[in-house]
Coordinates of N, CA and C and ligand atoms in Angstrom, one line a residue:
X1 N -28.2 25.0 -10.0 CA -26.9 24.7 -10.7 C -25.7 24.9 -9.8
X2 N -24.8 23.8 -10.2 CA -23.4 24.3 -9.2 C -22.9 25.2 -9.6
X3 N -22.5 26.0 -8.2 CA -21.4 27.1 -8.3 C -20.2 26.7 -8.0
X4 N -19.2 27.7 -8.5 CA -18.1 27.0 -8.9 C -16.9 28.3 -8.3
X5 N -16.4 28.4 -7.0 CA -15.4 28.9 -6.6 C -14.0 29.4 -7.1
X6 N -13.1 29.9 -7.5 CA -12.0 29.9 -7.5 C -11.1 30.8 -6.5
X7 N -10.2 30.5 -5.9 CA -9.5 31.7 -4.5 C -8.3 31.5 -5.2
X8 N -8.5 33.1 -5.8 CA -7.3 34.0 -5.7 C -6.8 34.7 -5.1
X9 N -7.1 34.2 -3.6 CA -6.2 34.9 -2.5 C -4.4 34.9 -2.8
X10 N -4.0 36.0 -3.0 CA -2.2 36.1 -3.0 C -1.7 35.3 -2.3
X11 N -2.0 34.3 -1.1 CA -1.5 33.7 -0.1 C -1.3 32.5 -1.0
X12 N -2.3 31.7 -1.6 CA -2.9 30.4 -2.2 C -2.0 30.6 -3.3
X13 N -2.2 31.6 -3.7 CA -1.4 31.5 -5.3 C 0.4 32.0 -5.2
X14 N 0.7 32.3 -4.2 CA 1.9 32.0 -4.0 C 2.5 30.8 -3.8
X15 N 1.8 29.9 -2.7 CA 1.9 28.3 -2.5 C 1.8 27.5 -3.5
X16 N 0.8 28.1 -4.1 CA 0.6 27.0 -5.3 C 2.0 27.1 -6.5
X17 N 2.1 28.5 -6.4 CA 3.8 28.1 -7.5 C 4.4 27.0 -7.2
X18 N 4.8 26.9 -5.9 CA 5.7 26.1 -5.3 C 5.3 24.3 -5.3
X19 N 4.1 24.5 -5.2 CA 3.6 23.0 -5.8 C 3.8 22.7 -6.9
X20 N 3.8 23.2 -7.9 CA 3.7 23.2 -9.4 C 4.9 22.7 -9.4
X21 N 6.0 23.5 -9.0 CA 6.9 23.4 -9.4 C 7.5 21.6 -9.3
X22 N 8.4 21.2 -10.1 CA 9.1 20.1 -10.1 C 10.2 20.2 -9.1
X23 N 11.1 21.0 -8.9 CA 12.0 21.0 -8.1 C 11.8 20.7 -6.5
X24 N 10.2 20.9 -6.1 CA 10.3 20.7 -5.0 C 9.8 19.8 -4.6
X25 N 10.2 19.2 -3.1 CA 10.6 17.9 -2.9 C 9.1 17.5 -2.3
X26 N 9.4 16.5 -1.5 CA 8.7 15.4 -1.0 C 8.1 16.2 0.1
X27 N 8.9 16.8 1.1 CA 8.9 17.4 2.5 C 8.0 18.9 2.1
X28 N 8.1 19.4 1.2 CA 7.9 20.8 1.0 C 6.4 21.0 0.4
X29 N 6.5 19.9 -0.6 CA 5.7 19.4 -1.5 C 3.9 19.1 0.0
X30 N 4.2 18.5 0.9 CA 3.1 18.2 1.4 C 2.7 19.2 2.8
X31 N 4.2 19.9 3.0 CA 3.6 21.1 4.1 C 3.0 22.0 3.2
X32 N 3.6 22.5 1.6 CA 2.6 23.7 1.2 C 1.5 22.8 0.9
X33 N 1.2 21.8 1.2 CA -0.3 21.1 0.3 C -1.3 21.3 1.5
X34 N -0.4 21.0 2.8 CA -1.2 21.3 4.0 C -1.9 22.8 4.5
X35 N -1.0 23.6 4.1 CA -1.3 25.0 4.8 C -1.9 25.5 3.5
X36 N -2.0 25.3 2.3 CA -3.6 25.6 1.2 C -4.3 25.2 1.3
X37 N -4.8 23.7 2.1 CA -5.8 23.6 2.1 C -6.1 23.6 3.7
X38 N -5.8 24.3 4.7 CA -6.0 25.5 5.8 C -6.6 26.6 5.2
X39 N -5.7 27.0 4.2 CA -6.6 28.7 3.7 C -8.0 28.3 3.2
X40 N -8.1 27.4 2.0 CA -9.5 26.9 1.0 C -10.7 26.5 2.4
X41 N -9.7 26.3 3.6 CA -11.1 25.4 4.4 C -11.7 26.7 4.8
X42 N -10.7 28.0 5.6 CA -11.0 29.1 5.5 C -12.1 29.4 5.2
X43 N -12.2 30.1 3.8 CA -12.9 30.0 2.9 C -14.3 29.4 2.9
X44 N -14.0 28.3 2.6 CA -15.3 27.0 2.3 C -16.4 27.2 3.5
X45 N -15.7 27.5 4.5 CA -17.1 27.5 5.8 C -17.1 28.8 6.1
X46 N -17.1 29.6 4.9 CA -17.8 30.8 5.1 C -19.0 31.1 5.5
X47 N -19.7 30.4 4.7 CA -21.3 29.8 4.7 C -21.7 29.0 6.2
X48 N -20.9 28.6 7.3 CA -21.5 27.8 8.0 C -22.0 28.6 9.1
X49 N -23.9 28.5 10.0 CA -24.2 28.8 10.6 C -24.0 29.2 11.6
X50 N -24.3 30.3 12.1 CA -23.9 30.8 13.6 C -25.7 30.8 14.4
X51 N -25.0 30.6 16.3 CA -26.4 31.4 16.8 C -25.7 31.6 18.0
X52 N -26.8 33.0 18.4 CA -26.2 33.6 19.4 C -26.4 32.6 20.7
X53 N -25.1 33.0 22.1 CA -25.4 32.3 23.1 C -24.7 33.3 24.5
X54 N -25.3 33.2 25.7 CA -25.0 33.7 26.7 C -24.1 33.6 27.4
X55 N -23.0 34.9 27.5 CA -21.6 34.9 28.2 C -21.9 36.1 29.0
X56 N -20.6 35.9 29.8 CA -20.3 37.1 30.3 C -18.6 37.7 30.2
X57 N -18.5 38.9 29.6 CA -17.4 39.4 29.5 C -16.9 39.9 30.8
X58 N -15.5 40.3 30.8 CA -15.2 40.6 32.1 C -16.0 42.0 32.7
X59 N -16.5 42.8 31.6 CA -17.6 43.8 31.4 C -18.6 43.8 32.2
X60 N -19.3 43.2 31.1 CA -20.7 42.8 31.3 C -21.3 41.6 30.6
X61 N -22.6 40.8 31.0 CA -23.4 40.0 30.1 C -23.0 40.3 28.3
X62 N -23.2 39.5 27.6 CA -23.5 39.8 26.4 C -24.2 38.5 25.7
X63 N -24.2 38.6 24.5 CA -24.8 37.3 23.4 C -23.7 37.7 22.6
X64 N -23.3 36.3 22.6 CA -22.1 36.1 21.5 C -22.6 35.4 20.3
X65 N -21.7 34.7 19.2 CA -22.0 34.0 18.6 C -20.8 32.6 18.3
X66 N -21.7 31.4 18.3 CA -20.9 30.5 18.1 C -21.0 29.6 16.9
X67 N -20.4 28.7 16.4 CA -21.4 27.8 15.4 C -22.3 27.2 15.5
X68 N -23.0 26.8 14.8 CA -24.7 26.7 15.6 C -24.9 24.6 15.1
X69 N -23.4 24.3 15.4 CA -23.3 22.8 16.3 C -23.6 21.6 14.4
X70 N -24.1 22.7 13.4 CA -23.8 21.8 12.2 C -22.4 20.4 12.3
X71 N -22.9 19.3 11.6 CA -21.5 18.2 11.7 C -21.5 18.2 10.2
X72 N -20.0 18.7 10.3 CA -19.1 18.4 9.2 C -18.2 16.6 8.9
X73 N -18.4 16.5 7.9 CA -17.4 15.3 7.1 C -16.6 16.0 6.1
X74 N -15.5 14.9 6.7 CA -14.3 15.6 5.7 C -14.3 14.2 4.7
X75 N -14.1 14.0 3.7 CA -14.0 12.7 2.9 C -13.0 12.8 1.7
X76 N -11.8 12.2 2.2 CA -10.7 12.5 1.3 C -10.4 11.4 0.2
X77 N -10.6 11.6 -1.1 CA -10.0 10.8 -2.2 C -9.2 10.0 -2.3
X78 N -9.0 8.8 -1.7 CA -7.2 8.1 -1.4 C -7.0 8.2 -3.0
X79 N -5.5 8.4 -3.0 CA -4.5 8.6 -1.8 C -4.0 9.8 -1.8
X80 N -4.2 10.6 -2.7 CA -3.9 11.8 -2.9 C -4.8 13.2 -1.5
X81 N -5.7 12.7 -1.6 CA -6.8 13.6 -0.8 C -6.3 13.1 0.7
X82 N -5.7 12.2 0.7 CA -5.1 12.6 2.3 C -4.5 13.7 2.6
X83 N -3.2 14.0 1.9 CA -2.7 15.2 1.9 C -3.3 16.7 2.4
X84 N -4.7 16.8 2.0 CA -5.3 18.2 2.7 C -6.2 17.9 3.6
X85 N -6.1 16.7 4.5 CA -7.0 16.5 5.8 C -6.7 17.4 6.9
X86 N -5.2 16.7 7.2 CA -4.9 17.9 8.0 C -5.0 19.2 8.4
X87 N -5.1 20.0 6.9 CA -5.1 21.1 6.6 C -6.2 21.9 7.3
X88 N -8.0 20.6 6.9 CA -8.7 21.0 7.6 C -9.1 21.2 8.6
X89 N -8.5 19.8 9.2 CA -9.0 19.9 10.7 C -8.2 20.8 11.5
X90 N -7.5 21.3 11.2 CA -7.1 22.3 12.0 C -7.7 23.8 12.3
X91 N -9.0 23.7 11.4 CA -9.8 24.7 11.3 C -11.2 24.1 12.0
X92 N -10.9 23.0 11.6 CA -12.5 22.1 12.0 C -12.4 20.9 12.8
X93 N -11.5 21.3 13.7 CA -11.0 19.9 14.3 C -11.7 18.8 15.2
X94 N -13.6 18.9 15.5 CA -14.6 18.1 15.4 C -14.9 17.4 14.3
X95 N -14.8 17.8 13.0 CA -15.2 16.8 12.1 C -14.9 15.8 12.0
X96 N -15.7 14.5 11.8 CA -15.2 13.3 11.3 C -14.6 13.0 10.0
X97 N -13.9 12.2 9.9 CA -13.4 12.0 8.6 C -13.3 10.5 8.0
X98 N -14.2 10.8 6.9 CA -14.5 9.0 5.8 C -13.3 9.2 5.0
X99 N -13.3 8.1 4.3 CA -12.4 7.9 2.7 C -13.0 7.1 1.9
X100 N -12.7 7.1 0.9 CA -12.7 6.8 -0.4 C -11.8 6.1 -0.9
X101 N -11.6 4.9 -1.6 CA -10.6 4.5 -2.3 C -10.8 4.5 -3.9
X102 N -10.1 5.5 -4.7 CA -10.5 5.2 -5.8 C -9.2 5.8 -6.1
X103 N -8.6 4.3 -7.9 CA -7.7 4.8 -8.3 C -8.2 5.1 -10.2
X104 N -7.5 5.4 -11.1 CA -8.1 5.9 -12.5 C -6.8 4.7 -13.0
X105 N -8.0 4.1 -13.8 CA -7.4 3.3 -14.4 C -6.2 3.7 -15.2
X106 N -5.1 3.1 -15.4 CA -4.4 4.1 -16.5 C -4.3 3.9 -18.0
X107 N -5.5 3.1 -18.2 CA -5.9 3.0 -19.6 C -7.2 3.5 -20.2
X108 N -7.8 3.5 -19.0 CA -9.6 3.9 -19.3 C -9.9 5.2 -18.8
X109 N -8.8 5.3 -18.1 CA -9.0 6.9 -16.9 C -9.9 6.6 -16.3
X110 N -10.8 5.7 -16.5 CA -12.0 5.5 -15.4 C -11.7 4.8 -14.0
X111 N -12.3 5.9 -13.0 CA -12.4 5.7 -11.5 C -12.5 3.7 -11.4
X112 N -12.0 3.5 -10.4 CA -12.3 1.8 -9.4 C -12.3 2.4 -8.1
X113 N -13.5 1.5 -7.6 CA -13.6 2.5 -6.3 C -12.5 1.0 -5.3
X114 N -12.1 0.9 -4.6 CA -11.5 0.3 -3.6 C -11.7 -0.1 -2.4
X115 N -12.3 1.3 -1.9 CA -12.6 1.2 0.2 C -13.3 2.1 0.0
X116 N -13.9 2.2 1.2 CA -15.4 3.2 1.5 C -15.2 2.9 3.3
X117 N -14.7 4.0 4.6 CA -15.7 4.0 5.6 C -16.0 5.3 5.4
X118 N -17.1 5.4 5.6 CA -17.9 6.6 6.3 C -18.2 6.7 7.5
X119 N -18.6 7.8 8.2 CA -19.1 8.0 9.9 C -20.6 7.8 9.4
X120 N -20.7 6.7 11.1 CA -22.4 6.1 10.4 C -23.5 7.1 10.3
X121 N -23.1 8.5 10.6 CA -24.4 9.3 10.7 C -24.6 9.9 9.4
X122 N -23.8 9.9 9.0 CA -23.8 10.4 6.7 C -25.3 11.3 6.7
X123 N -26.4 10.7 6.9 CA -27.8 11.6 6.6 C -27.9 12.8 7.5
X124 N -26.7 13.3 8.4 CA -26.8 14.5 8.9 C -25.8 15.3 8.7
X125 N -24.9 15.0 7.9 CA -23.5 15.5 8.0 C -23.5 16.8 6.5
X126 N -23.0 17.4 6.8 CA -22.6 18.4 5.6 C -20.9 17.6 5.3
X127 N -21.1 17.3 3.7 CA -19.8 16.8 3.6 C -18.9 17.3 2.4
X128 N -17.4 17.3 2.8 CA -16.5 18.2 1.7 C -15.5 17.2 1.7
X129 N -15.9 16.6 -0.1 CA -14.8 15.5 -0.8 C -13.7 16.9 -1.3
X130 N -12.7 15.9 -0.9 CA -11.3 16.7 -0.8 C -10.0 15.9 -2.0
X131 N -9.5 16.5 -2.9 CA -8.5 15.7 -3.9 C -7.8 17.0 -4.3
X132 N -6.8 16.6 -4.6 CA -6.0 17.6 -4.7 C -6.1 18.0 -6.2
X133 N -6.4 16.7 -7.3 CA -6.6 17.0 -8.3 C -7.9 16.9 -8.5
X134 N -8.6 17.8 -9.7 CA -10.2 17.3 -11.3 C -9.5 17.4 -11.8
X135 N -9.4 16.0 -13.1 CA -8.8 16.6 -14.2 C -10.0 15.7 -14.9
X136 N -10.1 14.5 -15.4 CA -11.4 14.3 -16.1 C -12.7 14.5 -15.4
X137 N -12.3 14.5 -14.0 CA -13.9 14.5 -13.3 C -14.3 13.3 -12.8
X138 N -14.1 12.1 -13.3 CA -14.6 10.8 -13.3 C -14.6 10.3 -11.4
X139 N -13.0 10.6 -11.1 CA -12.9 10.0 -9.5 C -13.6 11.0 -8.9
X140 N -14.2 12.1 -8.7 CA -15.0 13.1 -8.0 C -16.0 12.5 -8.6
X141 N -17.0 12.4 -9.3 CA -18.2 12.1 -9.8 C -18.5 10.6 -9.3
X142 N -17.3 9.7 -9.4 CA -17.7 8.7 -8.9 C -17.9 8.4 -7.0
X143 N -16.7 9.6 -6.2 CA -16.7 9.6 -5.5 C -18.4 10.0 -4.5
X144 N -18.3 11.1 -5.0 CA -19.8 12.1 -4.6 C -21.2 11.2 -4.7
X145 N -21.1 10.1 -6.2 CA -22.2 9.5 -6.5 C -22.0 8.1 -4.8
X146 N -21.0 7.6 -4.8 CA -20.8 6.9 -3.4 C -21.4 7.3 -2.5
X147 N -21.2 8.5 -2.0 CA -21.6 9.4 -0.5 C -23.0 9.3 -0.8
X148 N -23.3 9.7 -2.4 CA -24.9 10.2 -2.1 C -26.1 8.7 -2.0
X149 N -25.3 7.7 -2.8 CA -26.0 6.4 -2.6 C -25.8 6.2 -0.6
X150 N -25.1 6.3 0.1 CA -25.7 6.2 1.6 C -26.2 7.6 2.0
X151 N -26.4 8.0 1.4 CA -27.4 8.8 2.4 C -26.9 10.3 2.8
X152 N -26.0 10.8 1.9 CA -25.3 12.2 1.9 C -26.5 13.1 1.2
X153 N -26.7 14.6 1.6 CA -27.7 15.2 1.1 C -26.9 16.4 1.0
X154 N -25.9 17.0 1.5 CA -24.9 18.5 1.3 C -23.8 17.8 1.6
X155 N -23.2 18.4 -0.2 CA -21.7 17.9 -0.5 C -21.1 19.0 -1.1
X156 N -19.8 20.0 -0.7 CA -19.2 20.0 -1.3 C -18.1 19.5 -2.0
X157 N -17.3 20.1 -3.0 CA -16.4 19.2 -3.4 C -15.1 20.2 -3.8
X158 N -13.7 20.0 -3.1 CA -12.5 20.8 -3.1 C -11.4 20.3 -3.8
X159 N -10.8 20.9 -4.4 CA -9.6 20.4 -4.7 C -8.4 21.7 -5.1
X160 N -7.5 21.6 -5.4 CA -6.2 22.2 -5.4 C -6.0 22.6 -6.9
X161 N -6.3 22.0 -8.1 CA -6.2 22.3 -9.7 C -7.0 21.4 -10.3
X162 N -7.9 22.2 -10.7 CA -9.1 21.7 -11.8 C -8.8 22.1 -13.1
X163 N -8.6 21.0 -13.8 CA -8.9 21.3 -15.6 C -10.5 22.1 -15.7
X164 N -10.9 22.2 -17.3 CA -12.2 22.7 -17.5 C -13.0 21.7 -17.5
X165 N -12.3 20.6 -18.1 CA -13.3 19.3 -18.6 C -13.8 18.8 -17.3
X166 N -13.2 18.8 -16.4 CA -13.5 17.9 -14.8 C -14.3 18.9 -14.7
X167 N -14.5 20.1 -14.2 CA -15.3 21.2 -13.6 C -17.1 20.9 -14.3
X168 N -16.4 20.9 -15.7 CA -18.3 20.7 -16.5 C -18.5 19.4 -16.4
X169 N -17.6 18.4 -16.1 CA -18.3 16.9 -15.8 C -18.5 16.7 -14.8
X170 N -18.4 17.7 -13.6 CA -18.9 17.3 -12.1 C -20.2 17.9 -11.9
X171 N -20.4 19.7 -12.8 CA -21.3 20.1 -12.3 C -22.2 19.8 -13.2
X172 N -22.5 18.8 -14.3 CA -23.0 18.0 -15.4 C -23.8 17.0 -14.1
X173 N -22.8 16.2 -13.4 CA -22.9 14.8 -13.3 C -24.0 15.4 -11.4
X174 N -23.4 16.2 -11.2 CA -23.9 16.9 -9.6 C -24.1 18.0 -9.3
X175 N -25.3 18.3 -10.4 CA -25.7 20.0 -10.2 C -25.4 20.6 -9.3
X176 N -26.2 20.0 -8.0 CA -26.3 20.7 -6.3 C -25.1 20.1 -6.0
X177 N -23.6 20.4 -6.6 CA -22.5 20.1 -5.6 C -21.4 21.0 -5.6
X178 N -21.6 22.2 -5.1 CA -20.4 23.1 -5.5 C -18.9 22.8 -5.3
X179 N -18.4 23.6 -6.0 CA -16.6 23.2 -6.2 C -16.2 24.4 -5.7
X180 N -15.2 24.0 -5.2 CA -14.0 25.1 -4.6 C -12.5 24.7 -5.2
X181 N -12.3 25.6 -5.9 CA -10.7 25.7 -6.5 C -9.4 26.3 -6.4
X182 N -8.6 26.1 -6.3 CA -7.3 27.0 -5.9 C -7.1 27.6 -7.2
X183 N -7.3 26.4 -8.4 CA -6.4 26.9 -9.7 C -7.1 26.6 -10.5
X184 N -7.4 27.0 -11.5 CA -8.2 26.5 -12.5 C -7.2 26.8 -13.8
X185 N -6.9 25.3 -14.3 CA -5.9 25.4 -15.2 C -6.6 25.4 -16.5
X186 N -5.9 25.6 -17.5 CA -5.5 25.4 -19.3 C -6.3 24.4 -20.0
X187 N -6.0 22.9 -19.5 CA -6.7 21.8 -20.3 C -5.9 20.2 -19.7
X188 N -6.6 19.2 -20.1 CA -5.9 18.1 -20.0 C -4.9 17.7 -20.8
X189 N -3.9 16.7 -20.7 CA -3.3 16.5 -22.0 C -3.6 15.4 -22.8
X190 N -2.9 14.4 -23.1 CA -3.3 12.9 -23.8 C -3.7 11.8 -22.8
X191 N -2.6 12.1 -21.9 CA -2.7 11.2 -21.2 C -3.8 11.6 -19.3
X192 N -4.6 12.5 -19.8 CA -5.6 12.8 -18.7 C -4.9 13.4 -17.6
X193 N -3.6 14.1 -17.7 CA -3.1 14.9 -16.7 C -3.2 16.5 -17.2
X194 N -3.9 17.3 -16.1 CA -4.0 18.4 -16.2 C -2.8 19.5 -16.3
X195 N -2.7 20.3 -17.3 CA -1.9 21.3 -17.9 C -2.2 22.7 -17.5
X196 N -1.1 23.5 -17.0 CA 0.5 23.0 -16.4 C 0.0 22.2 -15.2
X197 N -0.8 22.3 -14.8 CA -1.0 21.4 -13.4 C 0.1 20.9 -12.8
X198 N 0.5 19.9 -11.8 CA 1.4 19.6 -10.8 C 2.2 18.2 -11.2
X199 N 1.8 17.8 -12.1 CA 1.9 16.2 -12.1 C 1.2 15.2 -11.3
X200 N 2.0 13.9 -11.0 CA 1.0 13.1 -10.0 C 1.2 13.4 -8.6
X201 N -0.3 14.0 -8.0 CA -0.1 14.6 -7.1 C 0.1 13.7 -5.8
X202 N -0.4 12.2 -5.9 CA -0.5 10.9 -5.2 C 1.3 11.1 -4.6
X203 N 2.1 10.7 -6.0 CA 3.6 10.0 -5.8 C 3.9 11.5 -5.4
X204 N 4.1 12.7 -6.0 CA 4.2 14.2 -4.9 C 4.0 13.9 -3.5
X205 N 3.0 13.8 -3.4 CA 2.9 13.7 -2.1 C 4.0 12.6 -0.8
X206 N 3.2 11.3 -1.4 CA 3.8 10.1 -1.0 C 5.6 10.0 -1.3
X207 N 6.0 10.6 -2.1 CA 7.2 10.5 -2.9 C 7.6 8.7 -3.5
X208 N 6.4 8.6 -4.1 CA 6.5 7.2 -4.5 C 6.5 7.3 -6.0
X209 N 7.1 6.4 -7.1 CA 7.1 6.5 -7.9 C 8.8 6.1 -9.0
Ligands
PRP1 C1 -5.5 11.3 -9.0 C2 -6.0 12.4 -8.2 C3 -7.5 12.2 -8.4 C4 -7.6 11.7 -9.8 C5 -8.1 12.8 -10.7 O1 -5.5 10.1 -8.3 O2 -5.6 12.4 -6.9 O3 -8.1 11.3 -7.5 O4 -6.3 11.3 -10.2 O5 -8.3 12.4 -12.0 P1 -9.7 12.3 -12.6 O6 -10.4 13.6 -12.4 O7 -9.4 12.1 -14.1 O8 -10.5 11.1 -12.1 P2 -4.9 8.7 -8.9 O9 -5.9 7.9 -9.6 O10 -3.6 9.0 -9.6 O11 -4.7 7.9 -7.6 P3 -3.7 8.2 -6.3 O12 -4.3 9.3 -5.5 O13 -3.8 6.9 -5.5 O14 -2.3 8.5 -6.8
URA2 N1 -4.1 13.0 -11.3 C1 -3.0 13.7 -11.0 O1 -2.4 13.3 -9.9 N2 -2.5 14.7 -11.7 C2 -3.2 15.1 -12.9 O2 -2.7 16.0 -13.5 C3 -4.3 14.4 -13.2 C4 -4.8 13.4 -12.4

């Protein structure tokens, strides 16, 4: 079954006020989006492989440890999931990075997917779909089911504020796909936007709207 993250690191959850907030702008709005999802990447490759290899200190010989050469994919949710690419490669700055185009309908809330590249190696890659928002779950579920139809086999899945409903319809829809959260909010509202959550995190970001 998926496991299901949340980081309440004091760092994260200071940033994140400041997202929430309405008063902040366009400019502010996507540097704090950048440096949370630096901390989450942190985090998220806690788990990634090390092996030892042969150095020499100014000392002596030793065996160090390095990463043990796993390829990461980053795959960000247009257009919102652009916003925390950056964030990562600055931690992981080999990774390749695919996208996704998917927007929610604004009458069905259901995902349309749009674009797809991926890096042609997909069946070797450990991959982390990245959206700033879950709130029904539907654009993550539809996203992850894309990767897995070419040939994705380790997926996580990140984002910045998850409702509950998205959280049980991903790990419903993608047992084996754990989530990593900054926030885990209250509920959705009528109109499929998560409470208090951020608003739209797309036009946030972009300042479109
Ligand atoms: C937002 C958000 C997610 C999706 C989440 O994107 O960035 O992709 O909604 O909602 P869901 O969990 O109910 O699917 P949106 O469709 O607004 O597109 P945008 O990123 O292009 O603004
Ligand atoms: N998409 C957003 O950008 N915000 C929400 O609250 C829900 C979906």
């Amino acid at each position: 079954m998926a496991k299901v993250f949340v980081f309440d690191h004091p760092l994260i959850q200071h940033k994140l006020t400041y997202i929430r907030d309405k008063n902040t702008g366009t400019k502010e709005f996507r540097e704090l989006v950048d440096e949370v999802a630096t901390l989450m990447a942190f985090e998220i490759t806690r788990d990634m492989s090390l092996e030892d290899i042969d150095i020499e200190t100014p000392v002596c010989p030793a065996k160090s440890k390095v990463l043990s050469g796993k390829k990461i994919g980053i795959v960000p949710i247009l257009r919102a999931g652009i916003g925390m690419v950056d964030g990562i490669l600055k931690l992981i700055p080999a990774a390749k990075v695919g996208h996704i185009g998917l927007y929610r309908d604004p009458e069905t809330l259901m995902p349309v997917e749009y674009y797809i590249k991926l890096p042609s190696d997909v069946e070797e890659r450990d991959f982390i779909v990245v959206d700033p928002m879950l709130a029904t779950g539907g654009s993550a579920i539809e996203a992850i089911r894309s990767l897995k139809k070419r040939g994705a086999k380790h997926i996580k899945f990140m984002c910045l504020i998850a409702a509950p409903e998205g959280v049980e319809a991903v790990k419903t829809a993608h047992p084996d796909v754990d989530i990593y959260i900054a926030a885990l909010d209250e509920k959705l509202n009528d109109h499929g936007y998560i409470v208090p959550g951020l608003g739209d995190a797309g036009d946030r970001l972009f300042g479109t709207k």
